[in-house]
Coordinates of C-alpha atoms and ligand atoms in Angstrom, one line a residue:
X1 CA -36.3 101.7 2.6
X2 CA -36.9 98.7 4.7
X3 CA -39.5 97.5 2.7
X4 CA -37.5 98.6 -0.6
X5 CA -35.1 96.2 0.7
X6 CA -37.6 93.2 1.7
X7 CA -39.1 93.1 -1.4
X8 CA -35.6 92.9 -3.2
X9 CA -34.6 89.9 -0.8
X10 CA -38.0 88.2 -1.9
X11 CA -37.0 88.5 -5.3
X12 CA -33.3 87.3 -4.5
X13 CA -35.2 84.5 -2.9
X14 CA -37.4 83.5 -5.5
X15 CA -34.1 83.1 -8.0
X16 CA -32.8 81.3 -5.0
X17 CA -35.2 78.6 -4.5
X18 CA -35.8 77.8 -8.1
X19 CA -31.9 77.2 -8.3
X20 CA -32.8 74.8 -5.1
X21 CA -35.3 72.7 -7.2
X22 CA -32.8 72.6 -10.2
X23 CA -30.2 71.6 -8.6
X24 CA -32.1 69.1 -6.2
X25 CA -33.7 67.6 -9.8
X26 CA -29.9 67.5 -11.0
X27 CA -29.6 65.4 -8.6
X28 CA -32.4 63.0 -8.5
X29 CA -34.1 62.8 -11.7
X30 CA -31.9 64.9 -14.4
X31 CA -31.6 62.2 -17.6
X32 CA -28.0 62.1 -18.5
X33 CA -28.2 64.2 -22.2
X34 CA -30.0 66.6 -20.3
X35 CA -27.3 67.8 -18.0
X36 CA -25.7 70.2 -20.1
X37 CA -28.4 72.6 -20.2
X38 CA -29.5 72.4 -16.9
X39 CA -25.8 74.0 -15.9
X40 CA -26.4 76.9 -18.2
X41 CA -29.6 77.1 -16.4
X42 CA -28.4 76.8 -13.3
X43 CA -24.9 79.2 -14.6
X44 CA -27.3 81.8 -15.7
X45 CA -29.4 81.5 -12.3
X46 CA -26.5 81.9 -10.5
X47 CA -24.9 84.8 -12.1
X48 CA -28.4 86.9 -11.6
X49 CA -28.5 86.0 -8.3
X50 CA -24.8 87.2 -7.7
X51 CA -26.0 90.4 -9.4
X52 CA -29.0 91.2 -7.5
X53 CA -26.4 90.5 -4.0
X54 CA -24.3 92.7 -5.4
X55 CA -26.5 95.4 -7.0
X56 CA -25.1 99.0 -6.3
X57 CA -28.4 100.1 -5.7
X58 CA -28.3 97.6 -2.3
X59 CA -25.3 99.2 -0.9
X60 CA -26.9 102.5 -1.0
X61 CA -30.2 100.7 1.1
X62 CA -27.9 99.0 3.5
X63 CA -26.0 102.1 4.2
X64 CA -28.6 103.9 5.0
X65 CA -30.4 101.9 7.1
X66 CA -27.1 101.1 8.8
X67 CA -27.2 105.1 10.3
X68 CA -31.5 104.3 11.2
X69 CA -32.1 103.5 15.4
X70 CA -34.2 100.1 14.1
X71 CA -30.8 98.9 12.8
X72 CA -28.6 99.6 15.9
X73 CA -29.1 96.2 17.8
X74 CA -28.0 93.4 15.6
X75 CA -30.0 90.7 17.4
X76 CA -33.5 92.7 16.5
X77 CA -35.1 91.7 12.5
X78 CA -34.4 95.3 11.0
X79 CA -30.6 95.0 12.9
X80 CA -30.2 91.1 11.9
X81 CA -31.0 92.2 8.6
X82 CA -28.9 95.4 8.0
X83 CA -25.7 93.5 9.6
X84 CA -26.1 89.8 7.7
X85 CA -26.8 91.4 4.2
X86 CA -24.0 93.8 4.8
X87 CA -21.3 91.4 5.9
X88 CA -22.6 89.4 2.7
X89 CA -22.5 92.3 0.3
X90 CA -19.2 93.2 1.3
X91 CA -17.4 89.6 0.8
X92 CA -19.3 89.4 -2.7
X93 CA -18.6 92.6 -3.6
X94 CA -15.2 92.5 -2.2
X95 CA -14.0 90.0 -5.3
X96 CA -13.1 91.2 -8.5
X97 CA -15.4 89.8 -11.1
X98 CA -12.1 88.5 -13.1
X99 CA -11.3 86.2 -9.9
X100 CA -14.7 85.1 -9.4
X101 CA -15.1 83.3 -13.2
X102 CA -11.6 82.1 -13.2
X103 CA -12.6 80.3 -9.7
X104 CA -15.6 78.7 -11.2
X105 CA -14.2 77.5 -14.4
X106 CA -11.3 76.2 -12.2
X107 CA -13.2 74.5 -9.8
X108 CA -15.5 72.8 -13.0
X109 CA -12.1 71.6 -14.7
X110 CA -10.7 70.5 -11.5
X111 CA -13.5 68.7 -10.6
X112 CA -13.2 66.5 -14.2
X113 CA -9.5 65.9 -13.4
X114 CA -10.0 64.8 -9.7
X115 CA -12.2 62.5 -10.8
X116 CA -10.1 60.8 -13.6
X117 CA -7.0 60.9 -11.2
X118 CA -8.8 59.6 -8.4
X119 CA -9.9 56.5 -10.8
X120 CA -6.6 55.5 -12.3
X121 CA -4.7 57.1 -8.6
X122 CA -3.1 59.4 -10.4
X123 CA -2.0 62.0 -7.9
X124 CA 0.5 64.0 -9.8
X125 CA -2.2 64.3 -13.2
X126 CA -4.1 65.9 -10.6
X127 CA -1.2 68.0 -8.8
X128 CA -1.4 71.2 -11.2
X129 CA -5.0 71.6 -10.9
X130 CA -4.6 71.6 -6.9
X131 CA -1.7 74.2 -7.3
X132 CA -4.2 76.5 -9.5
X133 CA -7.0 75.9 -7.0
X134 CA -5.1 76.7 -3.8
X135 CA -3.3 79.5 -5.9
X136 CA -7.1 81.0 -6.1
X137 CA -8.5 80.0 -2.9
X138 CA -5.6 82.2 -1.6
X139 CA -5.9 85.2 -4.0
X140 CA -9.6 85.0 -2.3
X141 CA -8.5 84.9 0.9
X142 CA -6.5 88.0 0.2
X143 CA -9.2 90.0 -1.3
X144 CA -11.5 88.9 1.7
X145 CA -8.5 90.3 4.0
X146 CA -7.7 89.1 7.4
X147 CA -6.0 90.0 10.8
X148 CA -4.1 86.7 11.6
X149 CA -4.0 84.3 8.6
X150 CA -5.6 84.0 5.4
X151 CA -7.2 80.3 6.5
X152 CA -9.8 82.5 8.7
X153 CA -11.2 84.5 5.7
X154 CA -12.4 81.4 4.0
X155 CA -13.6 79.7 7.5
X156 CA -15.2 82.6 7.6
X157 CA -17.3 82.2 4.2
X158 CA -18.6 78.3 5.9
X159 CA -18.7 79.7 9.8
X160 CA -19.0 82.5 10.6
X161 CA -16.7 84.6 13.1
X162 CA -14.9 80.9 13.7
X163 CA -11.0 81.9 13.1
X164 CA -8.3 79.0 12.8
X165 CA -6.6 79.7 16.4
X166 CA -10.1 79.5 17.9
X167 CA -10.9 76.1 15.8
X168 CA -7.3 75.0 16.3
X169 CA -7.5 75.5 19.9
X170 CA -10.6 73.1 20.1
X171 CA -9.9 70.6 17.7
X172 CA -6.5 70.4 19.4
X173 CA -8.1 69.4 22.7
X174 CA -10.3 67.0 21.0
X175 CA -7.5 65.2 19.5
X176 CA -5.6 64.5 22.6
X177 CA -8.3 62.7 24.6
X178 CA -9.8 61.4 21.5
X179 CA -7.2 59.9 19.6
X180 CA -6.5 57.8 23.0
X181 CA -10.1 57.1 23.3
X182 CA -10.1 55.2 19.8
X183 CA -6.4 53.1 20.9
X184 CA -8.7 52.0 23.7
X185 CA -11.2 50.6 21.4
X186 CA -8.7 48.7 19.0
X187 CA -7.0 47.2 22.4
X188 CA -10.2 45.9 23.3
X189 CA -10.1 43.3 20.8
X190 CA -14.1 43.1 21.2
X191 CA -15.4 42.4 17.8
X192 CA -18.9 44.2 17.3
X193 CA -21.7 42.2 15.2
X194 CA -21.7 44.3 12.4
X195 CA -22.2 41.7 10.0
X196 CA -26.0 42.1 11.5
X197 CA -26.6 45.4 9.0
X198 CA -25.0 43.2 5.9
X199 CA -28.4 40.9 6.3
X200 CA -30.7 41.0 3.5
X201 CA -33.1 44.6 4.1
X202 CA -35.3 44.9 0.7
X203 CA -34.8 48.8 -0.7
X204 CA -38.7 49.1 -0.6
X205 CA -38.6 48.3 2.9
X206 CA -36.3 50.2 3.9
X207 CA -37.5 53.6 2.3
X208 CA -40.7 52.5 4.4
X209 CA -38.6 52.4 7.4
X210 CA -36.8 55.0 6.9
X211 CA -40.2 57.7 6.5
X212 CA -41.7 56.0 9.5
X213 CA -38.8 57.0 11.6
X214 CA -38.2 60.8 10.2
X215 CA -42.0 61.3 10.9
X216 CA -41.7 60.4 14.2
X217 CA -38.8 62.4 15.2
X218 CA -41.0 65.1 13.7
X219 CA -39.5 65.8 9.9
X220 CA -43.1 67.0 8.0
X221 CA -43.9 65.5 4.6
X222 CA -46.3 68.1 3.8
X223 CA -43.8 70.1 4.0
X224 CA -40.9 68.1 2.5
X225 CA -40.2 64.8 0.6
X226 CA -37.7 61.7 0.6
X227 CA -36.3 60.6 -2.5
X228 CA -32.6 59.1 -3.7
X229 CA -29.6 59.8 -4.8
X230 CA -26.1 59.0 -4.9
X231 CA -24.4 61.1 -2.2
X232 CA -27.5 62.0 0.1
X233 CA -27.8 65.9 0.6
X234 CA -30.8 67.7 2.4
X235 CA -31.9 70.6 0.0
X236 CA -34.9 73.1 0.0
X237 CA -37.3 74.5 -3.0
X238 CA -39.4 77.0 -0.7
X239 CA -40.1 77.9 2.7
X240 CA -42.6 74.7 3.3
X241 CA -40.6 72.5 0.6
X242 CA -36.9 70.6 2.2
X243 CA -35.9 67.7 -0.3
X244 CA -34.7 65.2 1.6
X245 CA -32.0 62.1 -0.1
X246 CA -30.7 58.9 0.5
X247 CA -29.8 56.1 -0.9
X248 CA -30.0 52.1 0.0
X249 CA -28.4 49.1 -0.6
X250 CA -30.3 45.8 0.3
X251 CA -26.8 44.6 2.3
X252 CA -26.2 47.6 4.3
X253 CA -29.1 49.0 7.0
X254 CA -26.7 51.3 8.6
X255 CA -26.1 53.6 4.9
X256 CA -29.3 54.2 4.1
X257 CA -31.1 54.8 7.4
X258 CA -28.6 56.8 9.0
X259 CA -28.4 58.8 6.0
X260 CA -32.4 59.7 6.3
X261 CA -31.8 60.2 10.2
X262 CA -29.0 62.6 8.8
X263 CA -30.7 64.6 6.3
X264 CA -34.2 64.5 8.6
X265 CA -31.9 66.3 10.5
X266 CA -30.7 69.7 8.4
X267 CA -34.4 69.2 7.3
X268 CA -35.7 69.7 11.1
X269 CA -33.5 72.6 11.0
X270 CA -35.3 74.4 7.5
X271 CA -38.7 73.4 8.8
X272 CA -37.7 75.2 12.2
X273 CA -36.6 78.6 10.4
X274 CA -39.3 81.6 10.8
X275 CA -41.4 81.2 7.2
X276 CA -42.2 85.0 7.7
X277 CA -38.4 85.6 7.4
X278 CA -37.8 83.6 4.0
X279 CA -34.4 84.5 2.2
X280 CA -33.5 86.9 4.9
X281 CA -30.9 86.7 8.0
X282 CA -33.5 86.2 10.7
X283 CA -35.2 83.1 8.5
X284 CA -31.6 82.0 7.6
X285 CA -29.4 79.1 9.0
X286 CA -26.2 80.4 11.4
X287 CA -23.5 78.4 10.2
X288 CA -22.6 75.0 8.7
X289 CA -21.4 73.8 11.9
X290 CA -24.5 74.6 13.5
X291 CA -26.1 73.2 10.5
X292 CA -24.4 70.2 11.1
X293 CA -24.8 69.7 15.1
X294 CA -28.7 69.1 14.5
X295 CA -28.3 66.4 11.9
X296 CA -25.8 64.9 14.0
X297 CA -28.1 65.1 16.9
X298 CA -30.4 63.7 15.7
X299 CA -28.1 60.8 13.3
X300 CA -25.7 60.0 16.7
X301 CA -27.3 61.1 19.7
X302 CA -31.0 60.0 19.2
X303 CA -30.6 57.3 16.4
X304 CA -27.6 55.6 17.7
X305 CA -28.6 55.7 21.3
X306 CA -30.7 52.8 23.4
X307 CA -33.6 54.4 24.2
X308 CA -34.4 55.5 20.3
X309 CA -34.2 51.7 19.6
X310 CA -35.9 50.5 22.7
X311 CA -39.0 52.7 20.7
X312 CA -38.0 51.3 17.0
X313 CA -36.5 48.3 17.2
X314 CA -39.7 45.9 17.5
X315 CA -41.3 47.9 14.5
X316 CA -37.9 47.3 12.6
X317 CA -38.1 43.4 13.5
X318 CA -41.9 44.1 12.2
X319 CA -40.4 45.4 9.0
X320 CA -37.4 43.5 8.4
X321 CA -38.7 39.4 9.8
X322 CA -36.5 37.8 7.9
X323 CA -33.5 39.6 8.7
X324 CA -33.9 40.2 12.5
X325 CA -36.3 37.8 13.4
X326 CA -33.4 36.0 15.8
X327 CA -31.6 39.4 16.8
X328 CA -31.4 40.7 20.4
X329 CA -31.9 44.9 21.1
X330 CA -28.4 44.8 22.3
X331 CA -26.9 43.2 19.3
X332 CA -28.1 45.7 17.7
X333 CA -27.6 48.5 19.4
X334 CA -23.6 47.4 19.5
X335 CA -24.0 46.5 15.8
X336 CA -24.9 50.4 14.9
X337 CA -22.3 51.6 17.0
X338 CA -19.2 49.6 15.7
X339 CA -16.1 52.0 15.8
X340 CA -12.9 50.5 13.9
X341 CA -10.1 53.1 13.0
X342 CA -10.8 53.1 8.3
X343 CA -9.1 55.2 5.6
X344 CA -12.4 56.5 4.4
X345 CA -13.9 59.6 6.2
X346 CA -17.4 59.1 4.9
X347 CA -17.8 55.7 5.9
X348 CA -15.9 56.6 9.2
X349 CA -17.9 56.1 12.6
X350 CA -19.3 58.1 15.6
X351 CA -15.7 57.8 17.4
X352 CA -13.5 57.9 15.0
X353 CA -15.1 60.6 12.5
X354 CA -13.3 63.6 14.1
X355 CA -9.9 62.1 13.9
X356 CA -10.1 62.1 9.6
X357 CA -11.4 65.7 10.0
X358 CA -8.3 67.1 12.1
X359 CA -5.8 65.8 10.0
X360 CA -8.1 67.8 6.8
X361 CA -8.2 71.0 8.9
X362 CA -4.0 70.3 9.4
X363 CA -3.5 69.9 6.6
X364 CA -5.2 72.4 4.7
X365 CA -4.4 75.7 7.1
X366 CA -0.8 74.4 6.3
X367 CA -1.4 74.8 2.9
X368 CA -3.3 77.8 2.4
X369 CA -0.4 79.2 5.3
X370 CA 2.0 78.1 2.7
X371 CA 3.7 75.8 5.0
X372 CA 3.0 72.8 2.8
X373 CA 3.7 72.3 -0.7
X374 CA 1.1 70.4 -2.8
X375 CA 3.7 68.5 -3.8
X376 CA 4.2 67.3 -0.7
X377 CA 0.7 66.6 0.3
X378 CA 0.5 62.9 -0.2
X379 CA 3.0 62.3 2.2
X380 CA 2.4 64.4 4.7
X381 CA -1.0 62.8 4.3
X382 CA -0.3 59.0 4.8
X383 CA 1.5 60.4 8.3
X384 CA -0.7 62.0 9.3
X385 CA -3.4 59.5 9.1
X386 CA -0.6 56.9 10.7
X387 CA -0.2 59.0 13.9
X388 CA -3.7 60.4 14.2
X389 CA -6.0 57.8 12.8
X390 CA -4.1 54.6 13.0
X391 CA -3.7 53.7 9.6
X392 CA -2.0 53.9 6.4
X393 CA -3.3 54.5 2.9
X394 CA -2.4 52.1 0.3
X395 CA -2.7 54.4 -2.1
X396 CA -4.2 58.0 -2.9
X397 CA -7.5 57.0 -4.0
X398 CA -8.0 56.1 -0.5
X399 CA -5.7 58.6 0.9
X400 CA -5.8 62.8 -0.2
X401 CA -7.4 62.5 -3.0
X402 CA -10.5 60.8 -1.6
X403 CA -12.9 63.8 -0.8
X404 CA -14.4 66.3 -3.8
X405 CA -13.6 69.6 -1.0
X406 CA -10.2 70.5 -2.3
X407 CA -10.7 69.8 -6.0
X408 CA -13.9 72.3 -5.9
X409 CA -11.8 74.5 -3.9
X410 CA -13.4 74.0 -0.6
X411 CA -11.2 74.9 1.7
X412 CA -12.1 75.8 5.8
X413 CA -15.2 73.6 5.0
X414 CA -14.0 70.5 6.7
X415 CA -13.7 72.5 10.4
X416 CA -17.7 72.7 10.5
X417 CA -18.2 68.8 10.2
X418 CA -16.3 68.4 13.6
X419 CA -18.1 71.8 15.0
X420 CA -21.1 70.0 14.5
X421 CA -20.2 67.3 16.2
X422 CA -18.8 69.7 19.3
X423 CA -22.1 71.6 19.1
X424 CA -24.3 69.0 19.3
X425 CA -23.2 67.3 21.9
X426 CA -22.9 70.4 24.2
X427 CA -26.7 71.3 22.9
X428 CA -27.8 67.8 23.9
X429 CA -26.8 68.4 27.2
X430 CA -28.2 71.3 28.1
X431 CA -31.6 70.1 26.4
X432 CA -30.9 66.9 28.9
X433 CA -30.4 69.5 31.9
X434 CA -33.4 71.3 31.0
X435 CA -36.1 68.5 29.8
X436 CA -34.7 65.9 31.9
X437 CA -34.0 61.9 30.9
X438 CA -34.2 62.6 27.1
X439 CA -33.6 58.6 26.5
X440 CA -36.4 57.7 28.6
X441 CA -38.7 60.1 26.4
X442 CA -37.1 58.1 23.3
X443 CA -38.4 54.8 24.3
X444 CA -41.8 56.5 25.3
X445 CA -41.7 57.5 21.2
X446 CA -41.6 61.4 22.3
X447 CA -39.5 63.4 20.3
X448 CA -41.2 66.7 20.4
X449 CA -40.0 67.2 24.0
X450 CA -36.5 67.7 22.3
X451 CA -37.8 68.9 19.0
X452 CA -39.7 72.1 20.7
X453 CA -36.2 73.1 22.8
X454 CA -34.4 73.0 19.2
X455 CA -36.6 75.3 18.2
X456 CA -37.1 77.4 20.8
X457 CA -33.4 78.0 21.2
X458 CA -31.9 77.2 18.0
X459 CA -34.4 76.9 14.7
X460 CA -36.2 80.3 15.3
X461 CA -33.4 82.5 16.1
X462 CA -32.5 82.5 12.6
X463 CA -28.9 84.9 12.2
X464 CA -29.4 87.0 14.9
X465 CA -26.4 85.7 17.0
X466 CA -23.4 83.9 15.4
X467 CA -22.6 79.9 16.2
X468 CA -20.2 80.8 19.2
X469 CA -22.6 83.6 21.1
X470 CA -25.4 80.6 20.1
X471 CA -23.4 78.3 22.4
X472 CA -22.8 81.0 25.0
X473 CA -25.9 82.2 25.2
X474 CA -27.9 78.5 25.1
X475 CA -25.5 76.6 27.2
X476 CA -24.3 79.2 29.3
X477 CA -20.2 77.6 28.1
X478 CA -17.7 78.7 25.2
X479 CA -17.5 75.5 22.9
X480 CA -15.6 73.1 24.7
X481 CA -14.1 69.0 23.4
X482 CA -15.8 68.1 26.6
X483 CA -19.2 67.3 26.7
X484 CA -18.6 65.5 23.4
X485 CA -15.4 63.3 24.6
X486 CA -17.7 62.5 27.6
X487 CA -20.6 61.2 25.9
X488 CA -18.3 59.1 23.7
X489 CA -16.3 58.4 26.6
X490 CA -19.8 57.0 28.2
X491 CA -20.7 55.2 25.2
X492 CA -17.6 53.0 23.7
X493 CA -16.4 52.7 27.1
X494 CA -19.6 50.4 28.1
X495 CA -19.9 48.8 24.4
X496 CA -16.2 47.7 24.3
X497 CA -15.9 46.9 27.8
X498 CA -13.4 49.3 29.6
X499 CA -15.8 51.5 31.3
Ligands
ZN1 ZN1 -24.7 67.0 7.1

């Protein structure tokens, strides 16, 4: 039986990572004419892999093997398996197949519109197609079911076990030391030198860079690649093949290396995932959030910190004379932590980040709760960001209609950037309590120090606990606001002069 269902999985898998390498070509190489048949490639991909997930025949397996002894304990492979793939099969076969193609051609036409309206700033040529997409995302939510509120049976799909009063609860207590945290900065009135990263860094150079860095931290290109894109994404073709992107401009350093630092990051993680387990829950990644606390680890709290550029930043000056030739380490390091309240979450920084992701996960619980109209939503919007981030949109390009989540009908994504954040920074300190000075080891160039814990207590466990027992059972804590706020806290406070 067991094997009946490995070998099924394999197959799954095989479909899986193909759709990986077309979608990652997409992407990166696809020639414009070409892109209509590479969606009914990757349409008809996609529906046989949603058959095979869903295949009668698997229910029968799973429910046997759910009454077998090797399946009682969850956190063993037979147990990890029976209980992921039947959580899974029941969510996919939980939606009726009616709801399931109306949501994708939806989300495709939505898509088309959000674009247009975000170009001419046309939010209410965009309205109806938000109205039909939160109409769906809560028809799903009811199919799903749920105990408290229909927002935790999409969290669910991105995180899960995460509900909305547990995320609430968090984000909540992040907001009120953090929103504080970031007045502090703007009172400062200190100015950081980020003009420094608008100096002249040639692309080639910078790609160079860029690989030198991600193979020291430890990203293996044997087993993975760096090419560009428009909006960098970490994807994977096979158990030894993760595709990382970026993308470079000559005037801004900061884009394209952070985004390699980023994407090295969810890369780390692949690598770090037991090969023998490809395509099934013990080889699999836990969550998005947990996803996202190692590229932020490895983005903010190695690459943004001193002792990572005590380590890189002569090679950079090696790399880039011209531009930094007359540049101090401190400069620098200032320079690539500049925080300044924005209207753009993408281009947000370190500090400020979580503040555009609150006023998201507000905003969207309210809607899928039904306690705010979409009618309504660029208002409540430009508030929001006035009391939580500090400024006011000019207009809805910058404002709601500035992220592709909601027009592709992703909502209870947004939660799992911040939980990423949260995770990481409670991970790094108990990596720091058990390896010791972790910046020292930076500046020493030694990375696998911190690399090995990851995967010792994170990479290798695969699906066998869920991203809130991970923290338990790693840092010995439920998820708490504070070792991030500290660190931050720490940081700003020293840069901006009001430690
Ligand atoms: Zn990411």
């Amino acid at each position: 039986m067991l094997q009946q269902l490995r070998d099924h999985a394999r197959e799954t898998a095989l479909l899986a990572s193909i759709e990986g390498l077309l979608g990652w070509d997409e992407q990166v190489y696809l020639p414009p004419a070409g892109g209509a048949w590479r969606a009914e490639q990757l349409a008809y991909l996609a529906g046989q892999i949603h058959r095979r997930r869903t295949a009668p025949q698997l229910g029968e397996w799973l429910a046997e093997l759910r009454e077998s002894d090797a399946a009682a304990d969850p956190q063993s492979d037979v147990g990890c398996c029976v209980a992921q793939l039947t959580r899974r099969y029941e969510r996919e076969t939980k939606l009726p197949a009616e709801l399931v193609e109306e949501v994708a051609r939806v989300a495709s036409q939505s898509h088309h519109a959000w674009v247009e309206a975000r170009t001419a700033n046309d939010f209410a040529g965009f309205r109806p197609w938000l109205e039909r997409t939160l109409d769906l995302q809560r028809r799903r939510a009811e199919a799903f079911g749920y105990e408290h509120s229909p927002y935790d049976a999409l969290l669910d799909e991105y995180e899960p076990g995460a509900t909305a009063d547990g995320v609430g609860r968090v984000l909540g207590s992040l907001r009120e030391e953090l929103a504080p945290l970031v007045r502090q900065i703007v009172d400062s009135r200190v100015v950081a030198p980020s003009e420094l990263l608008a100096r002249s860094f040639p692309v080639d150079r910078q790609e160079e860079f860029g690989k030198l860095a991600a193979a020291a931290i430890g990203f293996d290109f044997a087993s993975g690649r760096l090419d560009v894109t428009a909006h960098p994404f970490c994807g994977e073709a096979g158990p030894a093949d993760v595709r990382l992107t970026t993308r470079y401009q000559e005037h801004d350093f900061g884009d394209g290396f952070y985004s390699i630092l980023h994407e090295a990051g969810h890369g780390l993680y692949e690598q770090g995932l037991p090969d023998e387990w490809y395509g099934l829950p013990p080889g699999e990644s836990i969550s998005l959030g947990i996803h996202e606390s190692q590229s932020r680890m490895w983005e903010n709290l190695v690459g943004r910190s001193r002792g990572f550029w005590r380590r890189f930043f002569a090679p950079c000056q090696g790399v880039f004379h011209e531009a930094l030739a007359d540049v101090e380490l401190d400069d620098w390091c200032f320079a690539v932590n500049a925080s300044r309240p924005s209207l753009i979450r993408t281009e947000s920084d370190e500090a400020t980040y979580n503040l555009h992701i609150i006023v998201r996960y507000e905003l969207e619980r309210a809607m899928i709760e039904g306690d705010l109209a979409v009618a309504d939503l660029p208002g409540a919007w430009n508030e929001a960001y006035a009391a939580t981030v500090g400024v006011t949109p000019p207009n809805d390009s910058d404002g709601c209609l500035q992220d592709v989540h909601w027009p592709s009908g992703a909502f209870g994504y947004f939660p799992t950037y911040s939980l990423g954040n949260l995770y990481a920074a409670q991970f790094f300190d108990q990596a720091e309590a058990d390896l010791g000075d972790l910046e020292a080891m930076f500046a020493a160039g030694e990375f696998s120090p911190l690399l090995g814990w990851l995967r010792e207590h994170i990479h290798s466990v695969g699906q066998r606990v869920t991203a809130s027992e991970l923290v338990q059972r790693v840092t010995g804590q439920p998820l708490s606001h504070e070792p991030l706020m500290r660190r931050l806290r720490a940081k700003f406070g020293e840069l901006y002069g009001f430690a």
